[in-house]
Every structure is written in structure tokens, then in C-alpha cells.
Amino acid sequence: MKHLAILGSTGSIGQSTLSIVEQFPERYSVATLAAGRNIDQAFQQAVRWRPRLISLATEELAGQLDARLRQAGVTGVEVAHGSQGVVACSTHKDADFVVSAIVGVAGLEATHAAILAGKPVGLANKECMVAAGEILTAAARERNVPILPIDSEHNAVHQCLRVGAHSEVKFIWLTASGGPFRQLPLDQFAAITPAQALKHPTWVMGRRITIDSATMLNKGLEVIEACRLFNVPPSQVRVTIHPQSTVHSLVEYVDGSILAQISVTDMRLPILYALAYPERPASSLNFDLAALRHLDFEQPDLVRFPCLRLAFEAAEKGGAHAIALNAADEVAVQAFLDGRIPFLGIPRTIEGVLAATPEAHPATIAEVLASDKQAREQARALLA
Ligand code: MG
């Protein structure tokens, strides 16, 4: 039985993780939940799962939840708040596996703390790896703590890497759906609205990641994530546009063999893989091979998707540039969603922030967060 700490329990990955727990009660239980701001959902989760500890974003929300739980006669659920509350969830003595699914660098401290506490991590939060991958992977290696990718592409790569040695890998191929604007005429990009960008053709995901898929910045973050997770340079990571999103990624070996992972586009599969690794429990997530008509692969167009070019440049420089890429994007995406900048303002903002970022390699989480903050301020200054 694995007792889970789920960081980001009210988000889409958190909810999918809870549905896995529901399906496999003999394998998994809930130890702690870090729930953010959605108090109604946090209340329902606390009542349903009775975690030892649940954390909310603010002291005020935590107070409200505590009162509601007492009113409902629910006892034994401790309520915490803030970043300390999330760390308390990820390092709780009763948790023996941490699902890190808080979007953004907000999940970084707690993920690092979990690794330091020796707890295996299922990582859905790519921003952690982008901002602090060197620090996290070094800590994990030192303590022999597995980091299992939940991001579907990296999960696919992890599976494909099980059949060969690191030195035998030629390229890691990350597939990308190409998002909703893969074929939109370039002269219409300036007029793209948030509503259009929020319609992803194959995956249902959170708002920021859906916009990041439309700009392909998401794939850029995944290139950096792959470099860190699998210890390869950016020159060994390639991106291919695969609109069907059926092949979740591929590994090309030096002998010319290419291995691909194919499955339904359902995040429960990578989550279950990460939770159960190295086992493979039987699931109902079947893929109908007979329904597979064709698979398309095409080269990404870096003029159409400047964010992908910027990400490869940031991947080469690493350190502060990877942090700035992620931070500037988060600020720019929010500005786009708020209607303050056009779609093309997103790459413009990122490019401006990257140009102003000095080459540096933060060595501690505190330095990473300071560098992140600086890049956000830079982005806001550019937008003002
Ligand atoms: Mg992905």
C-alpha cells in the first residue's frame, strides 16, 4: 500500500490521481492533500479521503475549511496553509510517495523538500524541473530517490528508455500536437483570442498549459525537462509535430531502432505508471489499435512557433535563462488571458526578458526563487 501526498489535489492531475486511488483502493491511499484555493472542492476531498493533513493557499481559507469540517463532524483532518503547509504535506511522516502537480514554481520548495526527505516523487510539475532541475536531480541521485515523470511525453520516454542503456540513446523525440494553430495562416496570429487559444484539439488541461500548447512554449519547457530528467544535452532532444497525439514520445537508439509509446490520451495512464513503477497493474485504459488510421509527423515551424526557438536557446544556456523562460511566460500568459496583450505579445515578452537575463547558475532553491522573481518583475516592467 502506498500512502500518497498529492500536491495540487484540486487541479486536473490531482483529480485524476484521486480517481486512480478510487480505482485501486488495495494499492493506494491518501495521506495528505495540498489543495490551493478551491475551498468547496477541498472540503469535498477532505470529507471523501480523510487525509491526515490538508493545506490551502491562505490562512483565511484554511480557517474556513477547518470550521466547515468541524461543522460537518469530520475529525482527524489537520488543516495547514501557505508554502509551509505544502511542505508539511510533501514531507509528512505518513506519506511515502509524493505526486507533485502544483502548476508553476509554487510547487518547487515542497518537491525539493520531499526529495530531501527521501520520498519518491511522481512529477507532473514541469516548471520545477525547468527552474531547478540541476538541483532536484542532484539531490535525488545523492539520496537514491526516484523521480518518475507524469508529463505524458516524459513518461513515454521513461518507458522507452527501459529497453536500452543511456550511452545507446541517439535522440529523444518529444511529440507535440501542434495545438489549435498548427495550420492557421500566419497573418491571423495577431488576432488570436484567449477563447480560441483555450481550445486544445486533443488534451483537456489547465489554462496556462493549454495556452502554452498553443504557443508551443509547453514543448520548449518539456525539452528542458527532458534534458534534466534524462541527463542529455539539448542537442539530443528533438521535437516532432504529431497531431493525433497517439504516440506520446519516442527514443531513437544509435543502432537505428526507434521505440515509441502508444496509448490513449488520458493522464490516468502516466499517473498509474508513475505510482506503480516498476510494476504495470492491469487497467481499463485500452487503446483500440484497429481505430488507428494513420500517424502524421512533421517538423515544427519555428517562425510560426517562436516560443519553441526561444526555449531551445534557453536550454543551451540553462540556469537563469531556463528560469526566466518559464517565469516570463507565466506572466505573459496571464496578461494574454486578461486581455492585456495580444497572442504574439507572449513570445515578445519572453524574448525581451531573456535578452535582459545575465548568464547565471543558481545553486540553491532560494537563489532559483530569487532569479524567478527577478524575471517576473522584468516581464511586468516590459508589459507596463
Ligand atoms: Mg506534456
Short mmCIF file of C-alpha atoms and ligand atoms in Angstrom, two decimals:
data_model
loop_
_atom_site.label_atom_id
_atom_site.label_comp_id
_atom_site.label_asym_id
_atom_site.label_seq_id
_atom_site.Cartn_x
_atom_site.Cartn_y
_atom_site.Cartn_z
CA MET A 1 0.00 0.00 0.00
CA LYS A 2 1.35 3.41 -0.99
CA HIS A 3 0.20 6.43 1.01
CA LEU A 4 0.14 9.46 -1.24
CA ALA A 5 0.84 13.12 -0.71
CA ILE A 6 -0.96 14.87 -3.56
CA LEU A 7 0.28 18.41 -4.17
CA GLY A 8 -2.27 20.20 -6.33
CA SER A 9 -5.17 17.90 -5.46
CA THR A 10 -7.91 20.10 -6.94
CA GLY A 11 -6.18 20.53 -10.31
CA SER A 12 -6.69 18.18 -13.24
CA ILE A 13 -3.70 15.92 -12.42
CA GLY A 14 -4.70 15.88 -8.74
CA GLN A 15 -8.24 14.84 -9.61
CA SER A 16 -7.00 12.15 -11.99
CA THR A 17 -4.69 10.86 -9.26
CA LEU A 18 -7.63 10.62 -6.87
CA SER A 19 -9.60 8.68 -9.47
CA ILE A 20 -6.69 6.19 -9.62
CA VAL A 21 -6.80 5.88 -5.83
CA GLU A 22 -10.53 5.25 -6.13
CA GLN A 23 -9.93 2.52 -8.72
CA PHE A 24 -7.08 0.83 -6.83
CA PRO A 25 -8.01 1.04 -3.14
CA GLU A 26 -5.89 -2.01 -2.37
CA ARG A 27 -2.78 -0.27 -3.75
CA TYR A 28 -3.14 3.41 -2.87
CA SER A 29 -4.48 5.64 -0.12
CA VAL A 30 -4.37 9.38 0.56
CA ALA A 31 -2.05 10.66 3.28
CA THR A 32 -2.04 14.40 2.61
CA LEU A 33 -3.56 16.88 0.15
CA ALA A 34 -2.34 20.33 -0.87
CA ALA A 35 -5.39 21.93 -2.39
CA GLY A 36 -4.81 25.60 -3.22
CA ARG A 37 -7.80 27.97 -3.37
CA ASN A 38 -10.84 25.92 -4.33
CA ILE A 39 -12.35 25.56 -0.87
CA ASP A 40 -15.51 23.72 -1.94
CA GLN A 41 -13.54 21.03 -3.70
CA ALA A 42 -11.01 20.90 -0.86
CA PHE A 43 -13.88 20.33 1.56
CA GLN A 44 -15.32 17.52 -0.56
CA GLN A 45 -11.90 15.90 -0.89
CA ALA A 46 -11.25 16.14 2.84
CA VAL A 47 -14.62 14.52 3.60
CA ARG A 48 -14.16 11.79 0.99
CA TRP A 49 -10.49 10.96 1.56
CA ARG A 50 -9.93 11.92 5.21
CA PRO A 51 -6.28 12.95 4.74
CA ARG A 52 -4.13 13.34 7.84
CA LEU A 53 -3.30 16.85 6.64
CA ILE A 54 -4.78 19.19 4.06
CA SER A 55 -3.23 22.50 3.08
CA LEU A 56 -4.86 25.55 1.50
CA ALA A 57 -3.31 28.61 -0.12
CA THR A 58 -4.06 31.13 2.63
CA GLU A 59 -4.63 31.25 6.39
CA GLU A 60 -8.13 32.63 5.80
CA LEU A 61 -9.14 29.73 3.53
CA ALA A 62 -7.61 27.24 5.97
CA GLY A 63 -9.69 28.77 8.79
CA GLN A 64 -12.87 28.46 6.70
CA LEU A 65 -12.15 24.85 5.82
CA ASP A 66 -11.37 23.97 9.42
CA ALA A 67 -14.70 25.46 10.51
CA ARG A 68 -16.65 23.64 7.79
CA LEU A 69 -15.02 20.33 8.67
CA ARG A 70 -15.85 20.77 12.34
CA GLN A 71 -19.41 21.71 11.47
CA ALA A 72 -19.70 18.55 9.37
CA GLY A 73 -18.37 16.46 12.27
CA VAL A 74 -15.18 15.49 10.41
CA THR A 75 -12.33 14.90 12.84
CA GLY A 76 -8.70 13.89 12.46
CA VAL A 77 -8.02 16.14 9.46
CA GLU A 78 -5.40 18.74 10.26
CA VAL A 79 -5.59 21.94 8.17
CA ALA A 80 -2.49 23.94 7.20
CA HIS A 81 -1.80 26.78 4.78
CA GLY A 82 0.71 28.54 2.58
CA SER A 83 4.01 27.24 1.24
CA GLN A 84 4.86 25.81 4.66
CA GLY A 85 1.61 23.87 4.57
CA VAL A 86 2.55 22.36 1.20
CA VAL A 87 5.99 21.40 2.52
CA ALA A 88 4.31 19.81 5.56
CA CYS A 89 2.16 17.77 3.13
CA SER A 90 5.12 16.64 1.00
CA THR A 91 7.28 15.66 3.96
CA HIS A 92 4.56 14.20 6.20
CA LYS A 93 5.74 11.07 8.03
CA ASP A 94 2.74 9.07 6.77
CA ALA A 95 3.35 9.92 3.08
CA ASP A 96 5.56 7.51 1.16
CA PHE A 97 5.01 8.79 -2.39
CA VAL A 98 4.57 12.41 -3.47
CA VAL A 99 2.58 13.45 -6.54
CA SER A 100 3.91 16.89 -7.45
CA ALA A 101 1.19 18.53 -9.52
CA ILE A 102 1.06 22.16 -8.44
CA VAL A 103 1.38 24.33 -11.54
CA GLY A 104 4.31 26.74 -11.60
CA VAL A 105 7.25 27.27 -9.27
CA ALA A 106 4.82 27.31 -6.33
CA GLY A 107 5.41 23.55 -6.06
CA LEU A 108 9.19 23.79 -6.10
CA GLU A 109 10.05 24.04 -2.41
CA ALA A 110 7.74 21.21 -1.46
CA THR A 111 9.07 18.96 -4.23
CA HIS A 112 12.66 19.64 -3.17
CA ALA A 113 11.75 19.01 0.47
CA ALA A 114 10.14 15.68 -0.48
CA ILE A 115 13.33 14.55 -2.24
CA LEU A 116 15.46 15.64 0.74
CA ALA A 117 13.12 13.61 2.96
CA GLY A 118 13.79 10.58 0.72
CA LYS A 119 10.28 10.31 -0.71
CA PRO A 120 9.82 9.10 -4.30
CA VAL A 121 8.22 11.77 -6.48
CA GLY A 122 5.79 11.45 -9.37
CA LEU A 123 6.45 14.70 -11.17
CA ALA A 124 3.71 16.43 -13.14
CA ASN A 125 5.09 19.88 -12.46
CA LYS A 126 7.45 20.60 -15.34
CA GLU A 127 8.23 24.12 -14.09
CA CYS A 128 10.10 22.57 -11.13
CA MET A 129 12.42 20.71 -13.49
CA VAL A 130 12.87 23.72 -15.76
CA ALA A 131 13.66 26.14 -12.94
CA ALA A 132 15.63 23.87 -10.62
CA GLY A 133 16.29 20.64 -12.49
CA GLU A 134 20.00 20.58 -11.74
CA ILE A 135 19.37 20.93 -8.01
CA LEU A 136 16.48 18.45 -7.88
CA THR A 137 18.18 15.71 -9.89
CA ALA A 138 21.44 16.09 -7.94
CA ALA A 139 19.54 15.74 -4.64
CA ALA A 140 17.62 12.74 -5.98
CA ARG A 141 20.78 11.00 -7.18
CA GLU A 142 22.53 11.62 -3.87
CA ARG A 143 19.65 10.09 -1.90
CA ASN A 144 18.76 7.47 -4.48
CA VAL A 145 15.21 8.85 -4.72
CA PRO A 146 13.32 8.08 -7.93
CA ILE A 147 11.70 10.94 -9.84
CA LEU A 148 9.04 9.44 -12.10
CA PRO A 149 7.73 11.70 -14.84
CA ILE A 150 3.95 12.09 -15.14
CA ASP A 151 4.15 14.55 -18.02
CA SER A 152 2.88 12.27 -20.81
CA GLU A 153 5.86 12.76 -23.15
CA HIS A 154 8.47 12.16 -20.46
CA ASN A 155 6.52 9.26 -19.13
CA ALA A 156 6.62 7.77 -22.64
CA VAL A 157 10.38 8.42 -22.86
CA HIS A 158 10.87 6.82 -19.44
CA GLN A 159 9.11 3.72 -20.73
CA CYS A 160 11.10 3.64 -23.99
CA LEU A 161 14.38 4.09 -22.09
CA ARG A 162 13.81 0.90 -20.12
CA VAL A 163 14.99 -1.19 -23.05
CA GLY A 164 18.39 0.43 -23.68
CA ALA A 165 21.44 1.99 -21.99
CA HIS A 166 21.97 5.74 -21.67
CA SER A 167 25.04 5.59 -23.92
CA GLU A 168 22.96 3.89 -26.64
CA VAL A 169 20.48 6.78 -26.93
CA LYS A 170 20.85 8.94 -30.02
CA PHE A 171 17.82 11.21 -29.75
CA ILE A 172 14.84 11.69 -27.51
CA TRP A 173 11.90 12.66 -29.73
CA LEU A 174 9.16 14.59 -27.97
CA THR A 175 5.85 14.63 -29.80
CA ALA A 176 3.71 17.76 -29.89
CA SER A 177 0.12 18.07 -31.05
CA GLY A 178 0.95 21.43 -32.59
CA GLY A 179 -2.01 22.94 -30.73
CA PRO A 180 -5.01 24.68 -32.28
CA PHE A 181 -2.95 26.97 -34.57
CA ARG A 182 -0.80 24.45 -36.39
CA GLN A 183 -2.44 25.35 -39.70
CA LEU A 184 -3.77 28.84 -39.02
CA PRO A 185 -2.49 31.34 -41.63
CA LEU A 186 0.37 33.33 -40.09
CA ASP A 187 -1.33 36.69 -40.76
CA GLN A 188 -4.16 35.68 -38.41
CA PHE A 189 -1.91 35.06 -35.38
CA ALA A 190 -2.10 38.70 -34.26
CA ALA A 191 -5.88 38.41 -33.76
CA ILE A 192 -5.96 35.14 -31.77
CA THR A 193 -8.26 35.45 -28.75
CA PRO A 194 -7.93 33.68 -25.36
CA ALA A 195 -11.10 31.69 -26.14
CA GLN A 196 -9.54 30.33 -29.37
CA ALA A 197 -6.24 29.54 -27.66
CA LEU A 198 -8.02 27.71 -24.83
CA LYS A 199 -9.44 25.12 -27.24
CA HIS A 200 -6.86 22.34 -27.37
CA PRO A 201 -7.50 19.72 -30.08
CA THR A 202 -6.58 16.58 -28.12
CA TRP A 203 -5.92 17.16 -24.41
CA VAL A 204 -8.11 18.72 -21.72
CA MET A 205 -5.75 20.54 -19.35
CA GLY A 206 -5.35 23.58 -17.13
CA ARG A 207 -5.49 27.10 -18.59
CA ARG A 208 -1.80 28.02 -18.58
CA ILE A 209 -0.66 24.73 -20.11
CA THR A 210 -3.35 24.98 -22.78
CA ILE A 211 -2.09 28.42 -23.83
CA ASP A 212 1.48 27.09 -23.63
CA SER A 213 0.46 24.32 -26.03
CA ALA A 214 -0.93 26.88 -28.44
CA THR A 215 2.39 28.80 -28.44
CA MET A 216 4.41 25.53 -28.17
CA LEU A 217 6.25 27.06 -25.22
CA ASN A 218 4.98 24.00 -23.37
CA LYS A 219 7.05 21.79 -25.67
CA GLY A 220 10.02 24.07 -25.09
CA LEU A 221 9.69 23.60 -21.34
CA GLU A 222 9.45 19.87 -21.98
CA VAL A 223 12.73 19.93 -23.95
CA ILE A 224 14.45 21.40 -20.88
CA GLU A 225 12.59 18.97 -18.61
CA ALA A 226 13.82 16.05 -20.75
CA CYS A 227 17.43 17.27 -20.61
CA ARG A 228 17.29 17.31 -16.82
CA LEU A 229 15.27 14.15 -16.22
CA PHE A 230 17.24 12.00 -18.63
CA ASN A 231 20.63 13.71 -18.37
CA VAL A 232 21.08 14.60 -22.05
CA PRO A 233 22.11 17.88 -23.76
CA PRO A 234 19.50 19.88 -25.75
CA SER A 235 21.18 18.72 -28.99
CA GLN A 236 19.95 15.20 -28.19
CA VAL A 237 16.32 16.27 -27.79
CA ARG A 238 14.12 16.79 -30.85
CA VAL A 239 10.52 17.83 -31.29
CA THR A 240 8.15 16.42 -33.88
CA ILE A 241 4.60 17.56 -34.54
CA HIS A 242 2.22 14.65 -34.32
CA PRO A 243 -1.36 15.96 -34.48
CA GLN A 244 -3.01 12.68 -33.44
CA SER A 245 -1.26 12.72 -30.03
CA THR A 246 -1.24 8.93 -30.14
CA VAL A 247 2.50 8.36 -29.98
CA HIS A 248 3.37 10.09 -26.71
CA SER A 249 7.10 10.23 -27.48
CA LEU A 250 9.94 8.18 -28.93
CA VAL A 251 13.54 7.21 -28.26
CA GLU A 252 15.94 6.73 -31.15
CA TYR A 253 18.87 4.44 -30.40
CA VAL A 254 22.31 4.55 -32.03
CA ASP A 255 21.67 1.32 -33.94
CA GLY A 256 18.79 2.98 -35.81
CA SER A 257 15.92 1.50 -33.81
CA ILE A 258 13.19 3.89 -32.72
CA LEU A 259 10.90 2.93 -29.85
CA ALA A 260 7.56 4.66 -29.40
CA GLN A 261 4.96 4.55 -26.66
CA ILE A 262 1.32 4.49 -27.80
CA SER A 263 -1.74 4.72 -25.58
CA VAL A 264 -4.99 6.62 -25.07
CA THR A 265 -4.68 10.36 -24.42
CA ASP A 266 -5.65 10.03 -20.78
CA MET A 267 -3.42 11.31 -18.00
CA ARG A 268 -4.51 8.48 -15.71
CA LEU A 269 -2.18 6.19 -17.62
CA PRO A 270 1.10 8.07 -16.93
CA ILE A 271 -0.06 8.70 -13.36
CA LEU A 272 -0.71 5.00 -12.80
CA TYR A 273 2.66 4.14 -14.40
CA ALA A 274 4.48 6.52 -12.05
CA LEU A 275 2.61 5.33 -8.97
CA ALA A 276 3.09 1.64 -9.75
CA TYR A 277 6.62 1.67 -11.24
CA PRO A 278 8.27 -0.77 -11.79
CA GLU A 279 5.02 -2.76 -11.85
CA ARG A 280 2.31 -2.49 -14.50
CA PRO A 281 -1.13 -3.02 -12.98
CA ALA A 282 -3.98 -4.04 -15.29
CA SER A 283 -6.16 -1.04 -16.13
CA SER A 284 -9.22 -0.26 -18.24
CA LEU A 285 -7.31 2.34 -20.29
CA ASN A 286 -7.36 0.36 -23.51
CA PHE A 287 -6.19 1.68 -26.84
CA ASP A 288 -8.04 0.43 -29.89
CA LEU A 289 -5.31 -0.27 -32.43
CA ALA A 290 -7.96 -1.07 -35.04
CA ALA A 291 -9.18 2.55 -34.83
CA LEU A 292 -5.72 3.82 -35.74
CA ARG A 293 -5.88 5.06 -39.33
CA HIS A 294 -2.67 6.99 -39.76
CA LEU A 295 0.11 8.71 -37.85
CA ASP A 296 1.47 12.04 -39.11
CA PHE A 297 4.81 13.52 -38.10
CA GLU A 298 6.10 16.87 -39.27
CA GLN A 299 8.90 19.27 -38.48
CA PRO A 300 7.85 22.17 -36.21
CA ASP A 301 7.89 25.59 -37.87
CA LEU A 302 9.99 27.92 -35.71
CA VAL A 303 8.61 31.03 -37.44
CA ARG A 304 5.08 30.01 -36.51
CA PHE A 305 6.22 28.98 -33.03
CA PRO A 306 8.98 31.40 -31.89
CA CYS A 307 8.49 30.21 -28.29
CA LEU A 308 9.99 26.85 -29.25
CA ARG A 309 13.09 28.54 -30.70
CA LEU A 310 13.43 30.68 -27.55
CA ALA A 311 13.19 27.55 -25.41
CA PHE A 312 15.98 25.75 -27.28
CA GLU A 313 18.15 28.86 -26.87
CA ALA A 314 17.36 28.98 -23.15
CA ALA A 315 18.02 25.23 -22.85
CA GLU A 316 21.54 25.73 -24.25
CA LYS A 317 22.29 28.45 -21.70
CA GLY A 318 20.48 26.70 -18.83
CA GLY A 319 20.38 28.15 -15.30
CA ALA A 320 18.88 31.64 -15.11
CA HIS A 321 17.74 31.52 -18.75
CA ALA A 322 15.61 28.42 -18.20
CA ILE A 323 14.13 30.08 -15.10
CA ALA A 324 13.45 33.30 -17.00
CA LEU A 325 11.81 31.44 -19.89
CA ASN A 326 9.29 29.87 -17.55
CA ALA A 327 8.73 32.94 -15.36
CA ALA A 328 8.32 35.38 -18.25
CA ASP A 329 5.91 33.01 -19.95
CA GLU A 330 3.73 32.64 -16.87
CA VAL A 331 3.42 36.42 -16.54
CA ALA A 332 2.83 36.87 -20.27
CA VAL A 333 0.19 34.11 -20.46
CA GLN A 334 -1.73 35.69 -17.58
CA ALA A 335 -1.58 39.06 -19.34
CA PHE A 336 -2.90 37.42 -22.52
CA LEU A 337 -5.73 35.68 -20.66
CA ASP A 338 -6.62 39.01 -19.00
CA GLY A 339 -6.83 40.62 -22.43
CA ARG A 340 -3.90 42.95 -21.73
CA ILE A 341 -1.59 41.73 -24.51
CA PRO A 342 -2.16 40.01 -27.87
CA PHE A 343 -1.16 36.39 -28.52
CA LEU A 344 2.09 37.46 -30.20
CA GLY A 345 2.90 39.53 -27.11
CA ILE A 346 3.72 36.26 -25.33
CA PRO A 347 6.90 35.43 -27.34
CA ARG A 348 7.79 39.13 -27.49
CA THR A 349 7.74 39.39 -23.70
CA ILE A 350 9.76 36.19 -23.24
CA GLU A 351 12.35 37.29 -25.78
CA GLY A 352 12.71 40.66 -24.04
CA VAL A 353 13.17 39.09 -20.62
CA LEU A 354 15.67 36.51 -21.92
CA ALA A 355 17.71 39.26 -23.57
CA ALA A 356 17.92 41.09 -20.24
CA THR A 357 18.82 37.97 -18.23
CA PRO A 358 22.51 37.58 -17.33
CA GLU A 359 24.04 34.10 -17.60
CA ALA A 360 23.98 32.59 -14.11
CA HIS A 361 23.51 29.20 -12.47
CA PRO A 362 21.61 29.42 -9.18
CA ALA A 363 22.86 26.74 -6.79
CA THR A 364 20.10 26.74 -4.16
CA ILE A 365 16.30 26.78 -4.21
CA ALA A 366 16.38 30.25 -2.63
CA GLU A 367 18.58 31.51 -5.47
CA VAL A 368 16.26 29.88 -8.02
CA LEU A 369 13.25 31.62 -6.48
CA ALA A 370 15.09 34.95 -6.39
CA SER A 371 16.03 34.56 -10.06
CA ASP A 372 12.42 33.62 -10.85
CA LYS A 373 11.14 36.71 -9.04
CA GLN A 374 13.56 38.95 -10.89
CA ALA A 375 12.44 37.57 -14.26
CA ARG A 376 8.78 38.13 -13.33
CA GLU A 377 9.49 41.73 -12.38
CA GLN A 378 11.33 42.17 -15.65
CA ALA A 379 8.36 40.75 -17.54
CA ARG A 380 5.90 43.02 -15.72
CA ALA A 381 8.11 46.02 -16.40
CA LEU A 382 8.16 45.13 -20.11
CA LEU A 383 4.38 44.77 -20.15
CA ALA A 384 3.73 48.07 -18.35
MG MG B 1 3.30 17.08 -21.88
#
